[in-house]
CSV table of C-alpha atoms and ligand atoms in Angstrom, one decimal:
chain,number,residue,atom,x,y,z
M,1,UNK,CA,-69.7,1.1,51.6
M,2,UNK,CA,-69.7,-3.1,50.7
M,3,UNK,CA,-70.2,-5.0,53.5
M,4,UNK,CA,-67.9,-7.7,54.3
M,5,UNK,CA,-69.6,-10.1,52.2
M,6,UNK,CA,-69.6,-8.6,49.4
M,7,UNK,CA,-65.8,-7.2,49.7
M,8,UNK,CA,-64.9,-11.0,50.1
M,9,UNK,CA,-67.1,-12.0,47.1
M,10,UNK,CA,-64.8,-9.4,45.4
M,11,UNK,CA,-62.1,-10.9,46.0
M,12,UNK,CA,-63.0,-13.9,44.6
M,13,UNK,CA,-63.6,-12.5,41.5
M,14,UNK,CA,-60.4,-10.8,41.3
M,15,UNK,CA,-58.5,-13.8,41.7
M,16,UNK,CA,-60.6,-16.2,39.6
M,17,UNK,CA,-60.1,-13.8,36.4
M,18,UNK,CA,-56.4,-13.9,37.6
M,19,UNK,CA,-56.4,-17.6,37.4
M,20,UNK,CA,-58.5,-17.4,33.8
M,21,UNK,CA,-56.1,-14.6,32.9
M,22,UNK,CA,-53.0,-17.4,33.7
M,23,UNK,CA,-54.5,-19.8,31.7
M,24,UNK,CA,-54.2,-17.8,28.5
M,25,UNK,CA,-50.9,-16.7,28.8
M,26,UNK,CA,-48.5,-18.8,26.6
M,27,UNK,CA,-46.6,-21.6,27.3
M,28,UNK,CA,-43.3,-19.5,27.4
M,29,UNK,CA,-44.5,-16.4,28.6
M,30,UNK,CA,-42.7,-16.8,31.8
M,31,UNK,CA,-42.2,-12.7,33.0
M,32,UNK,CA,-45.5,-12.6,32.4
M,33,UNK,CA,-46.1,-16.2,34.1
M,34,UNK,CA,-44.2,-15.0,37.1
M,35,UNK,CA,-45.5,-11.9,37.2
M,36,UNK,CA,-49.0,-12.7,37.3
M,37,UNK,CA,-48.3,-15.9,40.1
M,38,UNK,CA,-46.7,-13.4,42.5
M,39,UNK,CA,-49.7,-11.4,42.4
M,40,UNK,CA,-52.1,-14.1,42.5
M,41,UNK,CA,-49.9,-15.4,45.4
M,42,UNK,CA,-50.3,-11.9,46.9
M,43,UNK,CA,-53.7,-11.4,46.7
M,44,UNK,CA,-54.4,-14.6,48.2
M,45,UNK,CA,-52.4,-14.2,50.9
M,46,UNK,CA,-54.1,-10.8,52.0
M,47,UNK,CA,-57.3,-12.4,51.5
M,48,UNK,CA,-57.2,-15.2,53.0
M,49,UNK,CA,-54.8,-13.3,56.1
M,50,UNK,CA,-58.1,-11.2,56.4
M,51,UNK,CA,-60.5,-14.0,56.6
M,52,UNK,CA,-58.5,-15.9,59.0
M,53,UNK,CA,-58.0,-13.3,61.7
M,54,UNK,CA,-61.0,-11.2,61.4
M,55,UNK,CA,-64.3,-12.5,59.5
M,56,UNK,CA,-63.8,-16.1,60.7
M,57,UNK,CA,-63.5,-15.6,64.0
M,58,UNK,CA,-66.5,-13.6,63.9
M,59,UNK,CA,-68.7,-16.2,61.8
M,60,UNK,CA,-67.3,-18.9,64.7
M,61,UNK,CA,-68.9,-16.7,67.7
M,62,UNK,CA,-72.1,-16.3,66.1
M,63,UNK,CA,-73.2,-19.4,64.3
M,64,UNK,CA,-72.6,-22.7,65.8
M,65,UNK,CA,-73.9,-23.8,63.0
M,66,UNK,CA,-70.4,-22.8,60.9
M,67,UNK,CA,-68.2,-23.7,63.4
M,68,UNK,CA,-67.0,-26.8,61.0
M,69,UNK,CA,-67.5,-25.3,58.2
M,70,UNK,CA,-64.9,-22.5,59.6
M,71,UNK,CA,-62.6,-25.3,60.8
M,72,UNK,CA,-62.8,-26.7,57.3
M,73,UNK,CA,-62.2,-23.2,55.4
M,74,UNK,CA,-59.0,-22.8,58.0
M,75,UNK,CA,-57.4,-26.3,56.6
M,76,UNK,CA,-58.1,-25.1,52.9
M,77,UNK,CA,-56.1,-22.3,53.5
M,78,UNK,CA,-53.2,-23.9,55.1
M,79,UNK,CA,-52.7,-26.2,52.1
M,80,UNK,CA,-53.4,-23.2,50.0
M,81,UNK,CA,-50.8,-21.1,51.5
M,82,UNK,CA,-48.3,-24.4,51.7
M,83,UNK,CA,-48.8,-24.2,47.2
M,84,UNK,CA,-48.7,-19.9,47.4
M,85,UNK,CA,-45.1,-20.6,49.5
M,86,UNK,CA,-43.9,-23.4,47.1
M,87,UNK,CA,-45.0,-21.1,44.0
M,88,UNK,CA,-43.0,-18.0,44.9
M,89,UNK,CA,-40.0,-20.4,45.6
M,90,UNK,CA,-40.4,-21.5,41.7
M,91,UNK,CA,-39.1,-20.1,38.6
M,92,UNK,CA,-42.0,-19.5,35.9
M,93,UNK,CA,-39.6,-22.1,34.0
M,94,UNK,CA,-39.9,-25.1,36.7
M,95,UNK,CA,-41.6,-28.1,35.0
M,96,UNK,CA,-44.4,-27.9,37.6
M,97,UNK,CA,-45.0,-24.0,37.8
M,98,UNK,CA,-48.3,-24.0,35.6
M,99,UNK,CA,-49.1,-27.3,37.1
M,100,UNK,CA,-48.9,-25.9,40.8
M,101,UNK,CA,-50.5,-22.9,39.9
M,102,UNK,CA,-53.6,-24.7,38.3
M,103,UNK,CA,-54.0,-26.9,41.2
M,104,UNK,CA,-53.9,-23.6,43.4
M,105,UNK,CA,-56.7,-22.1,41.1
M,106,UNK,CA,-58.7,-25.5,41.6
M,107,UNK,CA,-58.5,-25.6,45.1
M,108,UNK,CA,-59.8,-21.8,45.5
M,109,UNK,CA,-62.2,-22.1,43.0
M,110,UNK,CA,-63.3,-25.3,45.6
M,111,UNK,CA,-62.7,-22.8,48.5
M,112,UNK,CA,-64.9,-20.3,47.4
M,113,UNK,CA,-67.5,-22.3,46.3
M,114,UNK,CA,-67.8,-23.8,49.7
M,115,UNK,CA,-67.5,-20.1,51.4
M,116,UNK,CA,-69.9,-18.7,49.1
M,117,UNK,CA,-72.4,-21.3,49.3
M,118,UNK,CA,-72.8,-22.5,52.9
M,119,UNK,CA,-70.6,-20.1,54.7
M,120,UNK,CA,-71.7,-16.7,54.0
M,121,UNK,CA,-75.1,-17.5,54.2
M,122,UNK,CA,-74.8,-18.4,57.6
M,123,UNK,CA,-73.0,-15.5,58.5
M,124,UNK,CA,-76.2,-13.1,57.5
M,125,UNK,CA,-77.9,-15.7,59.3
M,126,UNK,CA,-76.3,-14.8,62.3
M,127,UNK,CA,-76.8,-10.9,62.0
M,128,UNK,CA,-73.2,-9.9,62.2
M,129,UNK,CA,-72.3,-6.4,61.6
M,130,UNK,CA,-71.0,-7.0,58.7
M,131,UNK,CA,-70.3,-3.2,57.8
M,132,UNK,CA,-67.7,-2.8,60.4
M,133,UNK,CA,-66.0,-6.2,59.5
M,134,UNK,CA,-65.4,-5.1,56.1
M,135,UNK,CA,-63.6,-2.0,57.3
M,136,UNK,CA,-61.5,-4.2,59.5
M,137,UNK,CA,-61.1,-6.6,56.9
M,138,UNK,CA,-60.2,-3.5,54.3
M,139,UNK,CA,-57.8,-2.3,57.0
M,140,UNK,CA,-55.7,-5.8,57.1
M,141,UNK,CA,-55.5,-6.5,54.1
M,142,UNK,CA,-54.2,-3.1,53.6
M,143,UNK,CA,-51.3,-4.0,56.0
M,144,UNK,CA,-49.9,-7.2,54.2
M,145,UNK,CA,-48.0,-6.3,51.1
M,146,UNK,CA,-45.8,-9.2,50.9
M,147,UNK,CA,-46.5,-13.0,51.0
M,148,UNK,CA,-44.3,-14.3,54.1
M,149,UNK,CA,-41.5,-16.7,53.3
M,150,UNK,CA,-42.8,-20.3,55.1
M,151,UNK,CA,-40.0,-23.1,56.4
M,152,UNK,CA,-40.2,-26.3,53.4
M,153,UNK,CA,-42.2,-29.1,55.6
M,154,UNK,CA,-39.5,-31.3,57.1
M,155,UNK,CA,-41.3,-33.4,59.5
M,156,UNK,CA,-38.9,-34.1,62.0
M,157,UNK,CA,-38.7,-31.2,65.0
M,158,UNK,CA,-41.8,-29.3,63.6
M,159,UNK,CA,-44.7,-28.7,65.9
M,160,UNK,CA,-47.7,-29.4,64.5
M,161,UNK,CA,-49.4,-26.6,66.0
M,162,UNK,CA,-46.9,-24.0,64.6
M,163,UNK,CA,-48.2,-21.7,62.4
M,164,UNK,CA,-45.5,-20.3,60.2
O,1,FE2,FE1,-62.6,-16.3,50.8
């Protein structure tokens, strides 16, 4: 059985050779564009769904040490999942499909980078169990097989500490 880091590390993987695999499909291939988003989209979504309620909360309680590094991974996701939401609104054939879902692909690549490189280290650091987190994690992201519609930002009348 992985542990959790290396199930997350995983992940990344999967969705960076999604991105690469975007990248080299033609300008007009757009079933193929739109097929390929929506599971990006997906895949993020269970990932980072995972992360947020389960390994992160865990990394918080047992390194100080992340706590803003955790705080910092949380806000990367919201913007993330603010792109993932406007790119399953989006035909493949919207002038700023590929753009969106480049800039999506940067910012994970970014993401990960940072999770990767200062986050999970301190996580070992902190002798978590990090066998029974990955079967928690496994077990969510099991559970999520759709990425939840989100409300367009309006500004006006929206709590700022509601999390759609
Ligand atoms: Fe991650």
């Amino acid at each position: 059985m992985k542990d959790a880091i290396a199930l997350l590390k995983e992940d990344h993987a999967e969705v960076k050779a999604m991105f690469r695999e975007f990248e080299g499909l033609g300008q007009r291939a757009f079933a193929s564009k739109k097929k390929l988003a929506d599971k990006i989209c997906l895949e993020l979504t269970r990932h980072a769904t995972a992360e947020e309620e389960i390994f992160y909360p865990a990394v918080r309680s047992a390194s100080k040490e992340a706590e803003d590094l955790v705080d910092e991974a949380t806000v990367e996701h919201a913007s993330a999942k603010d792109l993932i939401a406007q790119i399953g609104a989006m035909e493949p054939q919207d002038e700023l499909f590929d753009a969106k879902v480049k800039v999506l692909g940067e910012y994970i690549a970014h993401h990960v980078g940072e999770e990767e490189g200062e986050i999970f280290p301190l996580a070992k650091k902190a002798g978590l169990d990090l066998q029974t987190l990955a079967r928690e994690i496994e077990a969510r992201k099991d559970e999520i097989d759709f990425v939840p519609p989100r409300l367009p930002p309006t500004g006006a009348g929206r709590s700022g500490r509601a999390r759609a």
